[in-house]
Short mmCIF file of C-alpha atoms in Angstrom, two decimals:
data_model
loop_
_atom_site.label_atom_id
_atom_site.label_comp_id
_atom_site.label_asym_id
_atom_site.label_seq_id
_atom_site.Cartn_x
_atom_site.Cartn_y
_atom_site.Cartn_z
CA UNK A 1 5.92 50.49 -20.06
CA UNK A 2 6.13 54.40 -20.55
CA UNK A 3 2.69 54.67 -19.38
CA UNK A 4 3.55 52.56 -16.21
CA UNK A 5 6.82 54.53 -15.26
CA UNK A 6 4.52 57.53 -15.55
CA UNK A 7 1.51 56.52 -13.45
CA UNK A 8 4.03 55.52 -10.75
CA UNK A 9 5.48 59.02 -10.55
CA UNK A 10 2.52 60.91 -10.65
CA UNK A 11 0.89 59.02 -7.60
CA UNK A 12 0.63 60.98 -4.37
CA UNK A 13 3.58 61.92 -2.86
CA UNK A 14 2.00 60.00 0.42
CA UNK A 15 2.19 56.51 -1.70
CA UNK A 16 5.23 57.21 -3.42
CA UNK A 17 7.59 57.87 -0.12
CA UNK A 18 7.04 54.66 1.02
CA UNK A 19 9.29 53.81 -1.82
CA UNK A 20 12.16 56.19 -1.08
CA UNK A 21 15.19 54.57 -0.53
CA UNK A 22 18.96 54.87 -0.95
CA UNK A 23 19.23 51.36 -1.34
CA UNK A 24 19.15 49.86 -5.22
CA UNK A 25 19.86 46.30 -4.34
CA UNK A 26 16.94 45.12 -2.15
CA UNK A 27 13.16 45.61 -3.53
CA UNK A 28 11.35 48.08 -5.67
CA UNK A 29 12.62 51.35 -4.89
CA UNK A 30 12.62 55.49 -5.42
CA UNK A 31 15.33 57.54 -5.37
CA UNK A 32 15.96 61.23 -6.84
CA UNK A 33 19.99 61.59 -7.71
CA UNK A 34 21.95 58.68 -7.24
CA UNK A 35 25.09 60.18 -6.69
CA UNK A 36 23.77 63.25 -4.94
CA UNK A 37 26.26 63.51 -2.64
CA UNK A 38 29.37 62.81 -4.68
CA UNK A 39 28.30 65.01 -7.46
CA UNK A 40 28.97 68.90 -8.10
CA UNK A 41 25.31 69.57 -9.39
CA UNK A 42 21.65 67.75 -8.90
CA UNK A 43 20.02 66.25 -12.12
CA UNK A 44 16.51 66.98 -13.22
CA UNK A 45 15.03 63.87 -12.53
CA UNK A 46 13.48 60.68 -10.36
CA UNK A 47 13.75 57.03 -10.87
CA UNK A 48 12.11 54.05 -9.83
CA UNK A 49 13.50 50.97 -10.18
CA UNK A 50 14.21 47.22 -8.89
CA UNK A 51 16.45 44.42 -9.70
CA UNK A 52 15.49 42.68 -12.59
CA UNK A 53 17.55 39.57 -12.99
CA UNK A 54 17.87 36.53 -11.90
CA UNK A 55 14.54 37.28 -10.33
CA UNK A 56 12.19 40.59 -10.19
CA UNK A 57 11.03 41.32 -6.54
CA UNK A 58 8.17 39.25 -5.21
CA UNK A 59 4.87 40.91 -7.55
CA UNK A 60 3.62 41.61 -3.76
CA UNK A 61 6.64 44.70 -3.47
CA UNK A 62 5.94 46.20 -6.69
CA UNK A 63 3.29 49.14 -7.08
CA UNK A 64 -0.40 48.42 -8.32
CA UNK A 65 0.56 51.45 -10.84
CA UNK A 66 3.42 49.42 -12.78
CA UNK A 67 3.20 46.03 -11.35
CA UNK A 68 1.58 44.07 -14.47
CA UNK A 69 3.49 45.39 -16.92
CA UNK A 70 7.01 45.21 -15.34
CA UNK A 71 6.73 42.13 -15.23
CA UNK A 72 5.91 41.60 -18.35
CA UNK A 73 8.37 44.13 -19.91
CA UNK A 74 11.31 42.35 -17.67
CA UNK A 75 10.10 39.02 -19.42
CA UNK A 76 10.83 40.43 -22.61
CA UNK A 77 14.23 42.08 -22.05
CA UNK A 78 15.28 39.01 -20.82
CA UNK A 79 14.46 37.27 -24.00
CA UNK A 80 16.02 40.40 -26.14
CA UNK A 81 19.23 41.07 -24.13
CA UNK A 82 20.23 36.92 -24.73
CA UNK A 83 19.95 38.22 -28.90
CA UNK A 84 21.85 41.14 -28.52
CA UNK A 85 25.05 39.61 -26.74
CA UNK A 86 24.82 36.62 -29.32
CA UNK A 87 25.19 39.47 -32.22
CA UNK A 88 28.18 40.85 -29.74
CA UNK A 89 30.14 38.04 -29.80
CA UNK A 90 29.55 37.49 -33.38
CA UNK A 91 31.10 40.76 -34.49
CA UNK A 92 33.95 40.34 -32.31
CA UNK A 93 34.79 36.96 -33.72
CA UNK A 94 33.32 34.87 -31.44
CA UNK A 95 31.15 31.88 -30.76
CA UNK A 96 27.89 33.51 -30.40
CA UNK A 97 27.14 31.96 -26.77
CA UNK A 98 30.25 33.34 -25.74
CA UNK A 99 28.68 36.61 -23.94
CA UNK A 100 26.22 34.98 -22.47
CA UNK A 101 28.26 32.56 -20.94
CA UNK A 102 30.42 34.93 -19.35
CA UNK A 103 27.27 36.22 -17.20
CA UNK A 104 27.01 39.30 -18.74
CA UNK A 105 23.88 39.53 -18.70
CA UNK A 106 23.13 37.23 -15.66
CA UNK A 107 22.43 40.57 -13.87
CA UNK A 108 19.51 43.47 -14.72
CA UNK A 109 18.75 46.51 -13.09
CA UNK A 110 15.69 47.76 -14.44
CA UNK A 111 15.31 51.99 -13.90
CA UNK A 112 12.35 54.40 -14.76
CA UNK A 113 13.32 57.97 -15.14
CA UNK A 114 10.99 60.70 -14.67
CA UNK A 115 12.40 64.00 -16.50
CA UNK A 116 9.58 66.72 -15.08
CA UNK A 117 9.41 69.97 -17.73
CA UNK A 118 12.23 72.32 -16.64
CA UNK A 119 11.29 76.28 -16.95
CA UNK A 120 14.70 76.80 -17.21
CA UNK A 121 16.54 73.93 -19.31
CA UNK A 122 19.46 76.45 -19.89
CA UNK A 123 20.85 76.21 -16.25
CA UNK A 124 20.69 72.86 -15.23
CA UNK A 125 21.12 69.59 -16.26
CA UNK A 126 19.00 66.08 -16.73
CA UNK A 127 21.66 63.80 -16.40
CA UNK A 128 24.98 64.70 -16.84
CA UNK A 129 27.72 63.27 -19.33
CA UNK A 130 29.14 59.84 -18.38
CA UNK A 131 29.08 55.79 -19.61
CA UNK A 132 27.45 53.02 -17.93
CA UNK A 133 29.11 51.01 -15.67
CA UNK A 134 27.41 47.91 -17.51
CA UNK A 135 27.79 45.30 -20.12
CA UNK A 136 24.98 46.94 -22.40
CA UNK A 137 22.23 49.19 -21.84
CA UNK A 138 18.96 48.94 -23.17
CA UNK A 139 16.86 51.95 -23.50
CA UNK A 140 13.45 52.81 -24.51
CA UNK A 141 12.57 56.71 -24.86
CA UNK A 142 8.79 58.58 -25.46
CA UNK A 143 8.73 60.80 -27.97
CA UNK A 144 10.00 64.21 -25.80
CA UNK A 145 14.07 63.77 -26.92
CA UNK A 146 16.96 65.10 -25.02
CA UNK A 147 19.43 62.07 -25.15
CA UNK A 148 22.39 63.11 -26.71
CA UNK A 149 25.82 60.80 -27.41
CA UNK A 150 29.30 61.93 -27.92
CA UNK A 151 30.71 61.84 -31.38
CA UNK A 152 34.05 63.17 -32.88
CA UNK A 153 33.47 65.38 -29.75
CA UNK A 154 29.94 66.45 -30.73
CA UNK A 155 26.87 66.16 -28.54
CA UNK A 156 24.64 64.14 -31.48
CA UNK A 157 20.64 63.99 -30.59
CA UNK A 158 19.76 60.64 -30.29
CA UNK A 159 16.05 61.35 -31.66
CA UNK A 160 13.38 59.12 -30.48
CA UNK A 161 11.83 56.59 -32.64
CA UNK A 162 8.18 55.34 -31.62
CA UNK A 163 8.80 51.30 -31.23
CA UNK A 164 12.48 51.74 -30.97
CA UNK A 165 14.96 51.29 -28.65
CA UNK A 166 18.52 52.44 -28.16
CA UNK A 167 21.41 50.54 -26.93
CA UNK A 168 24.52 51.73 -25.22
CA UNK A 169 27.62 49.83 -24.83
CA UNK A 170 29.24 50.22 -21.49
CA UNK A 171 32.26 49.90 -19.36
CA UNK A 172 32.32 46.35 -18.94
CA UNK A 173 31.54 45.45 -22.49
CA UNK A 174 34.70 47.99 -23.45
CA UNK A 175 37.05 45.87 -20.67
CA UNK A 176 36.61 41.90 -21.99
CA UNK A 177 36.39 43.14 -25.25
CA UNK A 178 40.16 44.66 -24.87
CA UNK A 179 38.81 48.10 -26.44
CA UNK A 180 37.49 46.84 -29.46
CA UNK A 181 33.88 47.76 -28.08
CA UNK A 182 33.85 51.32 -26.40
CA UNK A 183 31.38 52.51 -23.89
CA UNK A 184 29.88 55.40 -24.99
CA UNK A 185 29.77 58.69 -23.23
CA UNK A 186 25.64 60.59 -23.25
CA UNK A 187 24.12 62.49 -21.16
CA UNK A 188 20.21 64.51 -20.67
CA UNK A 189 19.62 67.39 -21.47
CA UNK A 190 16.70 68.94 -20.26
CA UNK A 191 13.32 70.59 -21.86
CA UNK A 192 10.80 72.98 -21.54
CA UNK A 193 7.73 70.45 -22.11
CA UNK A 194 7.82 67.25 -20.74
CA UNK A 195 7.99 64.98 -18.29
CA UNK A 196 9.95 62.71 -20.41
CA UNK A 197 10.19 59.10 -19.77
CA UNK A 198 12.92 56.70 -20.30
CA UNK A 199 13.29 52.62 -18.97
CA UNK A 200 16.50 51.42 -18.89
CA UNK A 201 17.54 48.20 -18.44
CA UNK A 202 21.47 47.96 -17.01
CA UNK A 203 23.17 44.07 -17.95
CA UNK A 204 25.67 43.74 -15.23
CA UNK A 205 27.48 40.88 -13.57
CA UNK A 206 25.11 38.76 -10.72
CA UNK A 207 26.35 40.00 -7.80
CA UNK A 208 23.82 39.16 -4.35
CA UNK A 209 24.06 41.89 -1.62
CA UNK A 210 25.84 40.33 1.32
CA UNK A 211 26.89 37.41 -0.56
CA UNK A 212 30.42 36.29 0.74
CA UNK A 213 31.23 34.37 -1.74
CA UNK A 214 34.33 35.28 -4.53
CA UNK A 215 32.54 37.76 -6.70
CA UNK A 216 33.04 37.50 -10.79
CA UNK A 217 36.22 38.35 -12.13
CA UNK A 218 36.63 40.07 -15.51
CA UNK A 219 39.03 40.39 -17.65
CA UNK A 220 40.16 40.65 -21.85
CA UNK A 221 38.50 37.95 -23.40
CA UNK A 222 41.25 35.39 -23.97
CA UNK A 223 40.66 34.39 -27.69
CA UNK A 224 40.86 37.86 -28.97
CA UNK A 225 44.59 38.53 -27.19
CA UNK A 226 47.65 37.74 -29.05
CA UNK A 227 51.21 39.40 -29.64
CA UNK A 228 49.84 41.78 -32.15
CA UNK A 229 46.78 42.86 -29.17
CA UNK A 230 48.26 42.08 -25.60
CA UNK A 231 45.19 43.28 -22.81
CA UNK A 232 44.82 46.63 -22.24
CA UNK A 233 43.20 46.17 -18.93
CA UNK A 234 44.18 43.79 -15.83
CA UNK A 235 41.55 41.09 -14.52
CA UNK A 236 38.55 43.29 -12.54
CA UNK A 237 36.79 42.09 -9.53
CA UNK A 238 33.00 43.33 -10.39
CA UNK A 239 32.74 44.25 -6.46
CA UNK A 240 35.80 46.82 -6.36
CA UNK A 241 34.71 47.75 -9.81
CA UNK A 242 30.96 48.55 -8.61
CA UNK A 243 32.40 50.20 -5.25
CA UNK A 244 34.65 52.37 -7.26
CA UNK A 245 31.59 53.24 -9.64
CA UNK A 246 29.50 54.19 -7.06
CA UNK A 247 31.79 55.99 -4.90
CA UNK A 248 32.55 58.76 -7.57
CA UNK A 249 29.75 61.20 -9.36
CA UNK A 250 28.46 60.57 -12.24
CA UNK A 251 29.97 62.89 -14.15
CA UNK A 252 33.44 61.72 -13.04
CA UNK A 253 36.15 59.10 -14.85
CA UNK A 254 34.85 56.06 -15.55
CA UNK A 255 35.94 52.88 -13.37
CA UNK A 256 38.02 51.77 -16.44
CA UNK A 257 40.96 53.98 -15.74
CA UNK A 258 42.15 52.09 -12.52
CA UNK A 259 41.87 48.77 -14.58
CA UNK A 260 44.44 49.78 -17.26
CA UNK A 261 47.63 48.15 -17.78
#
């Protein structure tokens, strides 16, 4: 999958463009900066990218360079992000289906990032610090490095591990579990050698562009309230949650705050 994110990238600008678009919701798609112009500063990368789940784009829309094994590598994350939220709900207490009954993983954005070498690392900025506006994140890194997490208010390397791959909690995860789960805050930092290459796949609510139906509503996850923990956060419609997300830059508060009780 690396090796497919790259080849994609390093096609001919001519190919490529017809890929550029500013719209993450219908097809495979290009974009440099999502938040370009809501943030104070550019990052130092690309990303391709398409909707994941329920369904990928018809194989006809993806690229010759990454078509075969997107597929495939979206088969698989499928398969691995149902395991994951069944060990969620386990450590919070919970019937193990109890995640994936909620939908949170009903929904998958699928991103490639392209992190060219940066002559001057020390003035700019890969991606800058937030937390994903997701249930969980599941990332695979090459070998280059620069992903860093927040601890005890340190910036930690996250060091790469071949076969390995990293998963973030995010927002949503943090709101229905009432806090017991917190997203976690990372950011890129850039390097002199590169490009690096990182796929990330985003487990979000299902939500279809256009659709005018009620979208999903989110809230503390009933059995683990009581007296002792009342919510910390008021129901969330995923719609106002994702418009407030992706109205702000990236580097800005998280979506959580205007939930809070």
């Amino acid at each position: 999958m690396i090796q497919g994110v790259r080849r994609f990238h390093e096609l001919d600008p001519e190919i490529k463009k017809r890929y550029y678009t500013r719209d993450l919701i219908s097809g495979f798609f290009l974009v440099s900066n999502f938040d370009l112009y809501r943030s104070a500063a550019a990052s130092w990368r690309d990303t391709m990218g398409c909707v994941a789940a329920p369904d990928l784009p018809p194989p006809e829309q993806l690229p010759d360079a990454t078509r075969d094994i997107l597929i495939e590598y979206s088969k698989q994350v499928k398969q691995l992000s149902k395991t994951i939220l069944e060990l969620l709900s386990e450590a919070l207490g919970l019937e193990p289906n109890r995640l994936n009954q909620l939908g949170c993983g009903a929904g998958q954005l699928l991103l490639g990032h392209y992190y060219p070498a940066c002559p001057e690392p020390e003035v700019t900025i890969g991606v800058t610090d937030h937390t994903d506006a997701s249930f969980i994140t599941i990332l695979l890194q090459d070998q280059i490095g620069g992903l860093q997490v927040l601890h005890r208010n340190k910036w930690v390397d996250v060091q790469p591990r071949k076969g390995a791959l990293v998963v973030n909690l995010g927002d949503l995860l943090q709101l229905v579990s009432n806090d017991k789960f917190i997203s976690v805050s990372h950011r890129v930092v850039p390097k002199r050698i590169g490009p690096r290459i990182s796929v990330a796949c985003f487990l979000r609510p299902l939500i279809h562009k256009g659709d005018t139906d009620s979208p999903p509503v989110y809230g503390p996850i009933p059995e683990l309230l009581s007296e002792e923990n009342p919510p910390v956060y008021v129901e969330a419609d995923v719609r106002e949650f994702m418009r407030i997300h992706s109205s702000r830059g990236l580097d800005e508060p998280s979506p959580l705050q205007h939930f809070r009780v």
